[in-house]
């Protein structure tokens, strides 16, 4: 076989995105041993950097090795025991994912449902908390399947008032949408690198409040062979070994208790993603995503495309538009990729084949990427027989920038 070679792409879908070259450069850094002082120092730096990203003082802020779904599963399997009640408000595909993972944990799952394209009012969530009295509320902030962003400012306080642990999946939103873990009182948050953080998929940042840490540590069972005489098992064993946050916390903590071999190059990537984000400033990064996301949305409107969903609750970093009647959505995506090297996305479930999803995230949340995508899409739409205003997309986006 020849050496691996991938074609240049501009990834303007809902994720993954084009990785920032500085992150790729960090990933090429030489490996060191997992207990080398330089490695443990880098791990400590990662913890501190992600406290800044999550806007939290939580000591237990670290990485779960694996894609963003690894972080989700680690959080739920470590919090939930068989028979525990969990409440999941579902407003898109990834709410359904939380339901499935909680069911696999043996939990008694209760759900709320909103039509795709809508979000929940805090009052209806509070009513459900009173009725269900769950141990955990699990909710997505930004669901890329619908491009909706769930308001969370009141959720943490509501959960604490009812003695409920709050868990938020911020995979697609963190870094590009406003998120303040401590100010909102959220107990557990997980994310992924491949969206607004500007990295590759494969590492899942997580932060845990002291209340969540105590709940998880009440189920700590150290593996035979590394446990000491003082390591007394307590509670029911967490069902997963790899995603056992009680043991992973000891791996990242002062004990450096062996649990797995850290994904070193992914740690380098995660460190650089956080460093770049904090160097830019979180508020500036959210504003940048808002600017370019707005330009993209207005440009899509300028091409005659109709946005999907409630515009007041749209994520900054992904826009969804209805595919025009008579246009083959997949054929347009294929032509964009083949002729221009640009990728956009379709959607799932009730939106499959009905909308395109166009992302402006992280390294791709910039003017040239937006204008290039709109210009290419105009040409492809025209070739498919759609009626478009010449220059309408680029022109509308340029008005936003002006």
One Martini backbone bead per residue (centre of mass of N, CA, C, O) as a GRO file, in nm:
protein
  402
    1UNK     BB    1   0.100   0.033   0.015
    2UNK     BB    2   0.049   0.350   0.039
    3UNK     BB    3   0.065   0.622   0.176
    4UNK     BB    4  -0.124   0.815   0.353
    5UNK     BB    5  -0.396   0.996   0.172
    6UNK     BB    6  -0.584   1.293   0.192
    7UNK     BB    7  -0.813   1.497   0.095
    8UNK     BB    8  -0.904   1.807   0.066
    9UNK     BB    9  -1.118   1.965   0.318
   10UNK     BB   10  -1.433   2.132   0.386
   11UNK     BB   11  -1.588   2.111   0.701
   12UNK     BB   12  -1.950   2.211   0.688
   13UNK     BB   13  -2.076   2.053   0.906
   14UNK     BB   14  -2.176   1.904   1.226
   15UNK     BB   15  -1.950   1.703   1.230
   16UNK     BB   16  -1.669   1.709   1.178
   17UNK     BB   17  -1.386   1.920   1.155
   18UNK     BB   18  -1.150   2.124   1.071
   19UNK     BB   19  -0.843   2.112   1.187
   20UNK     BB   20  -0.633   2.278   1.354
   21UNK     BB   21  -0.303   2.303   1.276
   22UNK     BB   22  -0.204   2.332   1.575
   23UNK     BB   23  -0.319   2.059   1.665
   24UNK     BB   24  -0.166   1.878   1.469
   25UNK     BB   25   0.110   1.960   1.572
   26UNK     BB   26   0.074   1.861   1.864
   27UNK     BB   27   0.025   1.555   1.782
   28UNK     BB   28   0.339   1.523   1.676
   29UNK     BB   29   0.440   1.484   1.939
   30UNK     BB   30   0.628   1.316   2.131
   31UNK     BB   31   0.640   1.051   2.324
   32UNK     BB   32   0.568   0.952   2.660
   33UNK     BB   33   0.541   0.836   2.950
   34UNK     BB   34   0.272   0.813   3.173
   35UNK     BB   35   0.496   0.884   3.430
   36UNK     BB   36   0.618   1.112   3.328
   37UNK     BB   37   0.660   1.425   3.441
   38UNK     BB   38   0.565   1.560   3.172
   39UNK     BB   39   0.292   1.411   3.160
   40UNK     BB   40   0.166   1.483   3.436
   41UNK     BB   41   0.187   1.784   3.382
   42UNK     BB   42  -0.001   1.785   3.134
   43UNK     BB   43  -0.247   1.680   3.283
   44UNK     BB   44  -0.268   1.920   3.478
   45UNK     BB   45  -0.304   2.130   3.254
   46UNK     BB   46  -0.565   2.017   3.139
   47UNK     BB   47  -0.737   2.056   3.389
   48UNK     BB   48  -0.703   2.364   3.405
   49UNK     BB   49  -0.803   2.439   3.123
   50UNK     BB   50  -1.098   2.303   3.157
   51UNK     BB   51  -1.192   2.486   3.376
   52UNK     BB   52  -1.205   2.726   3.184
   53UNK     BB   53  -1.396   2.610   2.967
   54UNK     BB   54  -1.630   2.532   3.186
   55UNK     BB   55  -1.643   2.724   3.416
   56UNK     BB   56  -1.470   2.599   3.679
   57UNK     BB   57  -1.365   2.456   4.013
   58UNK     BB   58  -1.339   2.169   3.953
   59UNK     BB   59  -1.122   1.925   4.022
   60UNK     BB   60  -1.294   1.719   3.840
   61UNK     BB   61  -1.108   1.773   3.549
   62UNK     BB   62  -1.102   1.588   3.240
   63UNK     BB   63  -1.034   1.287   3.054
   64UNK     BB   64  -1.191   1.077   2.821
   65UNK     BB   65  -1.113   0.804   2.643
   66UNK     BB   66  -1.269   0.907   2.357
   67UNK     BB   67  -1.537   0.987   2.241
   68UNK     BB   68  -1.804   1.167   2.334
   69UNK     BB   69  -1.960   0.904   2.411
   70UNK     BB   70  -1.770   0.820   2.637
   71UNK     BB   71  -1.850   1.047   2.830
   72UNK     BB   72  -2.146   0.980   2.853
   73UNK     BB   73  -2.115   0.688   2.957
   74UNK     BB   74  -1.943   0.749   3.204
   75UNK     BB   75  -2.147   0.924   3.349
   76UNK     BB   76  -2.395   0.726   3.359
   77UNK     BB   77  -2.257   0.462   3.472
   78UNK     BB   78  -2.151   0.620   3.739
   79UNK     BB   79  -2.442   0.727   3.842
   80UNK     BB   80  -2.599   0.464   3.762
   81UNK     BB   81  -2.832   0.237   3.884
   82UNK     BB   82  -3.026  -0.007   3.907
   83UNK     BB   83  -3.348   0.164   3.920
   84UNK     BB   84  -3.291   0.434   3.857
   85UNK     BB   85  -3.403   0.754   3.811
   86UNK     BB   86  -3.450   0.916   3.488
   87UNK     BB   87  -3.448   1.232   3.317
   88UNK     BB   88  -3.536   1.290   2.959
   89UNK     BB   89  -3.514   1.546   2.744
   90UNK     BB   90  -3.650   1.536   2.409
   91UNK     BB   91  -3.524   1.718   2.086
   92UNK     BB   92  -3.349   1.471   1.963
   93UNK     BB   93  -3.125   1.235   1.893
   94UNK     BB   94  -2.944   1.278   2.167
   95UNK     BB   95  -3.169   1.212   2.363
   96UNK     BB   96  -3.202   0.918   2.274
   97UNK     BB   97  -2.918   0.837   2.361
   98UNK     BB   98  -2.955   0.881   2.664
   99UNK     BB   99  -3.174   0.672   2.693
  100UNK     BB  100  -3.018   0.422   2.603
  101UNK     BB  101  -2.787   0.434   2.809
  102UNK     BB  102  -2.966   0.428   3.062
  103UNK     BB  103  -3.094   0.155   2.999
  104UNK     BB  104  -2.819  -0.003   3.000
  105UNK     BB  105  -2.791   0.071   3.318
  106UNK     BB  106  -3.095   0.003   3.440
  107UNK     BB  107  -3.279   0.231   3.425
  108UNK     BB  108  -3.551   0.444   3.499
  109UNK     BB  109  -3.703   0.589   3.224
  110UNK     BB  110  -3.784   0.931   3.170
  111UNK     BB  111  -3.983   1.140   2.945
  112UNK     BB  112  -3.955   1.415   2.725
  113UNK     BB  113  -4.127   1.589   2.448
  114UNK     BB  114  -4.018   1.743   2.143
  115UNK     BB  115  -4.021   1.881   1.867
  116UNK     BB  116  -3.834   1.915   1.608
  117UNK     BB  117  -3.725   2.260   1.668
  118UNK     BB  118  -3.746   2.253   1.979
  119UNK     BB  119  -3.785   2.351   2.323
  120UNK     BB  120  -3.764   2.385   2.665
  121UNK     BB  121  -3.930   2.474   2.944
  122UNK     BB  122  -3.850   2.499   3.271
  123UNK     BB  123  -4.137   2.438   3.387
  124UNK     BB  124  -4.168   2.148   3.263
  125UNK     BB  125  -3.924   2.032   3.407
  126UNK     BB  126  -4.015   2.085   3.697
  127UNK     BB  127  -4.270   1.915   3.688
  128UNK     BB  128  -4.121   1.647   3.627
  129UNK     BB  129  -3.945   1.644   3.881
  130UNK     BB  130  -4.187   1.622   4.077
  131UNK     BB  131  -4.307   1.356   3.957
  132UNK     BB  132  -4.044   1.163   3.932
  133UNK     BB  133  -3.794   1.186   4.114
  134UNK     BB  134  -3.500   1.185   4.027
  135UNK     BB  135  -3.156   1.139   4.028
  136UNK     BB  136  -3.141   1.220   3.713
  137UNK     BB  137  -3.064   1.474   3.479
  138UNK     BB  138  -3.069   1.441   3.117
  139UNK     BB  139  -2.911   1.678   2.886
  140UNK     BB  140  -2.905   1.869   2.601
  141UNK     BB  141  -2.793   2.148   2.457
  142UNK     BB  142  -2.674   2.078   2.159
  143UNK     BB  143  -2.859   1.964   1.874
  144UNK     BB  144  -2.754   1.881   1.555
  145UNK     BB  145  -3.018   1.754   1.434
  146UNK     BB  146  -3.172   2.057   1.487
  147UNK     BB  147  -2.995   2.316   1.603
  148UNK     BB  148  -3.066   2.327   1.902
  149UNK     BB  149  -3.072   2.536   2.211
  150UNK     BB  150  -3.084   2.472   2.539
  151UNK     BB  151  -3.188   2.619   2.808
  152UNK     BB  152  -2.990   2.634   3.141
  153UNK     BB  153  -2.995   2.856   3.372
  154UNK     BB  154  -3.228   2.692   3.559
  155UNK     BB  155  -3.160   2.382   3.592
  156UNK     BB  156  -2.966   2.351   3.831
  157UNK     BB  157  -3.150   2.478   4.049
  158UNK     BB  158  -3.383   2.282   4.017
  159UNK     BB  159  -3.228   2.026   4.089
  160UNK     BB  160  -3.132   2.112   4.373
  161UNK     BB  161  -3.420   2.160   4.490
  162UNK     BB  162  -3.475   1.826   4.421
  163UNK     BB  163  -3.216   1.639   4.449
  164UNK     BB  164  -3.069   1.659   4.159
  165UNK     BB  165  -2.871   1.542   3.912
  166UNK     BB  166  -2.688   1.720   3.668
  167UNK     BB  167  -2.673   1.648   3.311
  168UNK     BB  168  -2.456   1.756   3.032
  169UNK     BB  169  -2.452   1.762   2.681
  170UNK     BB  170  -2.174   1.957   2.516
  171UNK     BB  171  -2.046   1.863   2.248
  172UNK     BB  172  -2.173   2.090   2.024
  173UNK     BB  173  -2.133   2.373   2.214
  174UNK     BB  174  -1.867   2.396   2.335
  175UNK     BB  175  -1.711   2.719   2.258
  176UNK     BB  176  -1.986   2.848   2.087
  177UNK     BB  177  -2.154   2.858   2.355
  178UNK     BB  178  -2.297   2.944   2.628
  179UNK     BB  179  -2.104   2.832   2.930
  180UNK     BB  180  -2.175   2.787   3.298
  181UNK     BB  181  -2.138   2.569   3.530
  182UNK     BB  182  -2.146   2.715   3.811
  183UNK     BB  183  -2.366   2.932   3.762
  184UNK     BB  184  -2.580   2.691   3.684
  185UNK     BB  185  -2.533   2.422   3.860
  186UNK     BB  186  -2.373   2.194   3.723
  187UNK     BB  187  -2.252   1.868   3.778
  188UNK     BB  188  -2.237   1.744   3.473
  189UNK     BB  189  -1.994   1.753   3.198
  190UNK     BB  190  -1.975   1.693   2.844
  191UNK     BB  191  -1.749   1.643   2.560
  192UNK     BB  192  -1.584   1.743   2.248
  193UNK     BB  193  -1.346   1.824   1.995
  194UNK     BB  194  -1.515   1.814   1.693
  195UNK     BB  195  -1.614   2.105   1.721
  196UNK     BB  196  -1.564   2.404   1.880
  197UNK     BB  197  -1.261   2.302   1.969
  198UNK     BB  198  -1.090   2.201   1.697
  199UNK     BB  199  -1.073   1.883   1.684
  200UNK     BB  200  -1.052   1.558   1.719
  201UNK     BB  201  -1.180   1.269   1.752
  202UNK     BB  202  -1.110   1.106   2.100
  203UNK     BB  203  -1.201   1.322   2.326
  204UNK     BB  204  -1.355   1.367   2.669
  205UNK     BB  205  -1.451   1.612   2.837
  206UNK     BB  206  -1.481   1.656   3.205
  207UNK     BB  207  -1.711   1.751   3.476
  208UNK     BB  208  -1.724   1.745   3.849
  209UNK     BB  209  -1.890   1.771   4.117
  210UNK     BB  210  -1.876   1.706   4.448
  211UNK     BB  211  -2.144   1.551   4.450
  212UNK     BB  212  -2.076   1.355   4.220
  213UNK     BB  213  -1.817   1.241   4.340
  214UNK     BB  214  -1.944   1.116   4.592
  215UNK     BB  215  -2.135   0.925   4.441
  216UNK     BB  216  -1.912   0.767   4.288
  217UNK     BB  217  -1.723   0.692   4.537
  218UNK     BB  218  -1.951   0.508   4.669
  219UNK     BB  219  -1.854   0.287   4.415
  220UNK     BB  220  -1.571   0.196   4.484
  221UNK     BB  221  -1.349  -0.029   4.284
  222UNK     BB  222  -1.052  -0.172   4.300
  223UNK     BB  223  -0.839  -0.339   4.137
  224UNK     BB  224  -0.695  -0.620   4.124
  225UNK     BB  225  -0.336  -0.561   4.183
  226UNK     BB  226  -0.371  -0.233   4.292
  227UNK     BB  227  -0.477  -0.271   4.554
  228UNK     BB  228  -0.499  -0.190   4.882
  229UNK     BB  229  -0.572  -0.236   5.214
  230UNK     BB  230  -0.733   0.056   5.211
  231UNK     BB  231  -0.918  -0.057   4.973
  232UNK     BB  232  -1.252  -0.029   5.019
  233UNK     BB  233  -1.525  -0.143   4.919
  234UNK     BB  234  -1.818   0.033   4.773
  235UNK     BB  235  -2.094  -0.050   4.690
  236UNK     BB  236  -2.175  -0.064   4.371
  237UNK     BB  237  -2.049  -0.165   4.090
  238UNK     BB  238  -1.939  -0.038   3.821
  239UNK     BB  239  -2.021  -0.171   3.510
  240UNK     BB  240  -1.762  -0.028   3.407
  241UNK     BB  241  -1.425  -0.016   3.361
  242UNK     BB  242  -1.340   0.205   3.154
  243UNK     BB  243  -1.592   0.408   3.275
  244UNK     BB  244  -1.468   0.438   3.566
  245UNK     BB  245  -1.456   0.728   3.744
  246UNK     BB  246  -1.331   0.642   4.012
  247UNK     BB  247  -1.062   0.542   3.876
  248UNK     BB  248  -0.994   0.783   3.690
  249UNK     BB  249  -0.949   0.988   3.918
  250UNK     BB  250  -0.695   0.833   4.028
  251UNK     BB  251  -0.529   0.866   3.766
  252UNK     BB  252  -0.540   1.194   3.772
  253UNK     BB  253  -0.445   1.191   4.047
  254UNK     BB  254  -0.206   1.163   4.297
  255UNK     BB  255  -0.192   0.843   4.271
  256UNK     BB  256  -0.173   0.727   3.981
  257UNK     BB  257  -0.370   0.497   3.921
  258UNK     BB  258  -0.381   0.233   3.738
  259UNK     BB  259  -0.601   0.191   3.439
  260UNK     BB  260  -0.463   0.324   3.184
  261UNK     BB  261  -0.346   0.432   2.877
  262UNK     BB  262  -0.288   0.719   2.769
  263UNK     BB  263  -0.390   0.928   2.502
  264UNK     BB  264  -0.146   1.119   2.419
  265UNK     BB  265  -0.216   1.269   2.149
  266UNK     BB  266  -0.497   1.357   2.254
  267UNK     BB  267  -0.393   1.526   2.485
  268UNK     BB  268  -0.246   1.727   2.309
  269UNK     BB  269  -0.497   1.821   2.160
  270UNK     BB  270  -0.666   1.912   2.404
  271UNK     BB  271  -0.468   2.121   2.505
  272UNK     BB  272  -0.468   2.301   2.247
  273UNK     BB  273  -0.765   2.364   2.232
  274UNK     BB  274  -0.779   2.511   2.508
  275UNK     BB  275  -0.554   2.716   2.468
  276UNK     BB  276  -0.678   2.862   2.223
  277UNK     BB  277  -0.948   2.940   2.351
  278UNK     BB  278  -0.831   3.103   2.597
  279UNK     BB  279  -0.663   3.299   2.426
  280UNK     BB  280  -0.913   3.423   2.288
  281UNK     BB  281  -1.169   3.376   2.446
  282UNK     BB  282  -1.480   3.283   2.518
  283UNK     BB  283  -1.647   3.529   2.430
  284UNK     BB  284  -1.508   3.560   2.154
  285UNK     BB  285  -1.579   3.277   2.045
  286UNK     BB  286  -1.885   3.306   2.059
  287UNK     BB  287  -1.897   3.558   1.878
  288UNK     BB  288  -1.770   3.427   1.630
  289UNK     BB  289  -1.986   3.212   1.591
  290UNK     BB  290  -2.219   3.414   1.565
  291UNK     BB  291  -2.126   3.565   1.316
  292UNK     BB  292  -2.081   3.321   1.113
  293UNK     BB  293  -2.357   3.191   1.159
  294UNK     BB  294  -2.521   3.433   1.056
  295UNK     BB  295  -2.396   3.452   0.777
  296UNK     BB  296  -2.482   3.173   0.686
  297UNK     BB  297  -2.786   3.198   0.725
  298UNK     BB  298  -2.824   3.448   0.539
  299UNK     BB  299  -2.702   3.311   0.291
  300UNK     BB  300  -2.915   3.087   0.267
  301UNK     BB  301  -3.145   3.282   0.231
  302UNK     BB  302  -3.018   3.421  -0.028
  303UNK     BB  303  -3.073   3.131  -0.182
  304UNK     BB  304  -3.382   3.051  -0.083
  305UNK     BB  305  -3.364   2.927   0.196
  306UNK     BB  306  -3.524   2.753   0.467
  307UNK     BB  307  -3.535   2.757   0.784
  308UNK     BB  308  -3.503   2.551   1.069
  309UNK     BB  309  -3.678   2.626   1.328
  310UNK     BB  310  -3.614   2.802   1.614
  311UNK     BB  311  -3.444   3.101   1.598
  312UNK     BB  312  -3.415   3.165   1.920
  313UNK     BB  313  -3.269   2.846   1.952
  314UNK     BB  314  -3.005   2.861   1.797
  315UNK     BB  315  -2.720   2.765   1.715
  316UNK     BB  316  -2.422   2.916   1.623
  317UNK     BB  317  -2.277   2.645   1.455
  318UNK     BB  318  -2.568   2.554   1.326
  319UNK     BB  319  -2.752   2.506   1.021
  320UNK     BB  320  -3.092   2.466   0.906
  321UNK     BB  321  -3.234   2.356   0.587
  322UNK     BB  322  -3.453   2.327   0.349
  323UNK     BB  323  -3.515   2.127   0.093
  324UNK     BB  324  -3.598   2.172  -0.207
  325UNK     BB  325  -3.817   2.117  -0.423
  326UNK     BB  326  -3.677   1.882  -0.654
  327UNK     BB  327  -3.427   1.826  -0.471
  328UNK     BB  328  -3.135   1.641  -0.434
  329UNK     BB  329  -2.964   1.632  -0.148
  330UNK     BB  330  -2.738   1.418  -0.203
  331UNK     BB  331  -2.643   1.531  -0.475
  332UNK     BB  332  -2.542   1.798  -0.364
  333UNK     BB  333  -2.333   1.687  -0.166
  334UNK     BB  334  -2.165   1.537  -0.378
  335UNK     BB  335  -2.091   1.783  -0.553
  336UNK     BB  336  -1.948   1.945  -0.337
  337UNK     BB  337  -1.729   1.731  -0.287
  338UNK     BB  338  -1.623   1.674  -0.581
  339UNK     BB  339  -1.593   1.987  -0.688
  340UNK     BB  340  -1.504   2.145  -0.384
  341UNK     BB  341  -1.445   1.996  -0.104
  342UNK     BB  342  -1.737   2.007   0.040
  343UNK     BB  343  -1.903   1.959   0.356
  344UNK     BB  344  -2.229   1.855   0.430
  345UNK     BB  345  -2.540   1.788   0.597
  346UNK     BB  346  -2.769   1.593   0.714
  347UNK     BB  347  -3.017   1.397   0.875
  348UNK     BB  348  -3.258   1.258   1.102
  349UNK     BB  349  -3.527   1.090   1.103
  350UNK     BB  350  -3.771   1.326   1.045
  351UNK     BB  351  -3.518   1.481   0.870
  352UNK     BB  352  -3.466   1.288   0.658
  353UNK     BB  353  -3.419   1.446   0.349
  354UNK     BB  354  -3.511   1.765   0.447
  355UNK     BB  355  -3.220   1.859   0.548
  356UNK     BB  356  -2.960   2.080   0.594
  357UNK     BB  357  -2.628   2.094   0.748
  358UNK     BB  358  -2.446   2.389   0.855
  359UNK     BB  359  -2.119   2.460   0.957
  360UNK     BB  360  -1.951   2.697   1.207
  361UNK     BB  361  -1.646   2.578   1.333
  362UNK     BB  362  -1.393   2.701   1.472
  363UNK     BB  363  -1.175   2.707   1.218
  364UNK     BB  364  -1.452   2.756   1.028
  365UNK     BB  365  -1.509   3.034   1.182
  366UNK     BB  366  -1.496   3.202   0.887
  367UNK     BB  367  -1.525   3.397   0.614
  368UNK     BB  368  -1.407   3.222   0.378
  369UNK     BB  369  -1.572   2.964   0.442
  370UNK     BB  370  -1.850   3.085   0.404
  371UNK     BB  371  -1.825   3.204   0.113
  372UNK     BB  372  -1.736   2.946  -0.030
  373UNK     BB  373  -1.983   2.774   0.036
  374UNK     BB  374  -2.198   2.959  -0.094
  375UNK     BB  375  -2.082   2.964  -0.382
  376UNK     BB  376  -2.093   2.657  -0.430
  377UNK     BB  377  -2.395   2.610  -0.370
  378UNK     BB  378  -2.505   2.780  -0.594
  379UNK     BB  379  -2.393   2.612  -0.831
  380UNK     BB  380  -2.533   2.345  -0.756
  381UNK     BB  381  -2.823   2.441  -0.754
  382UNK     BB  382  -2.828   2.534  -1.047
  383UNK     BB  383  -2.760   2.246  -1.168
  384UNK     BB  384  -3.044   2.136  -1.023
  385UNK     BB  385  -3.272   2.376  -1.095
  386UNK     BB  386  -3.257   2.597  -0.902
  387UNK     BB  387  -3.375   2.899  -0.777
  388UNK     BB  388  -3.133   3.164  -0.789
  389UNK     BB  389  -2.957   3.430  -0.675
  390UNK     BB  390  -2.714   3.600  -0.792
  391UNK     BB  391  -2.512   3.629  -0.513
  392UNK     BB  392  -2.705   3.597  -0.261
  393UNK     BB  393  -2.533   3.458  -0.045
  394UNK     BB  394  -2.279   3.634  -0.036
  395UNK     BB  395  -2.425   3.905  -0.005
  396UNK     BB  396  -2.565   3.848   0.269
  397UNK     BB  397  -2.306   3.789   0.427
  398UNK     BB  398  -2.162   4.061   0.374
  399UNK     BB  399  -2.369   4.229   0.529
  400UNK     BB  400  -2.298   4.116   0.803
  401UNK     BB  401  -1.996   4.204   0.797
  402UNK     BB  402  -2.069   4.515   0.744
   0.00000   0.00000   0.00000
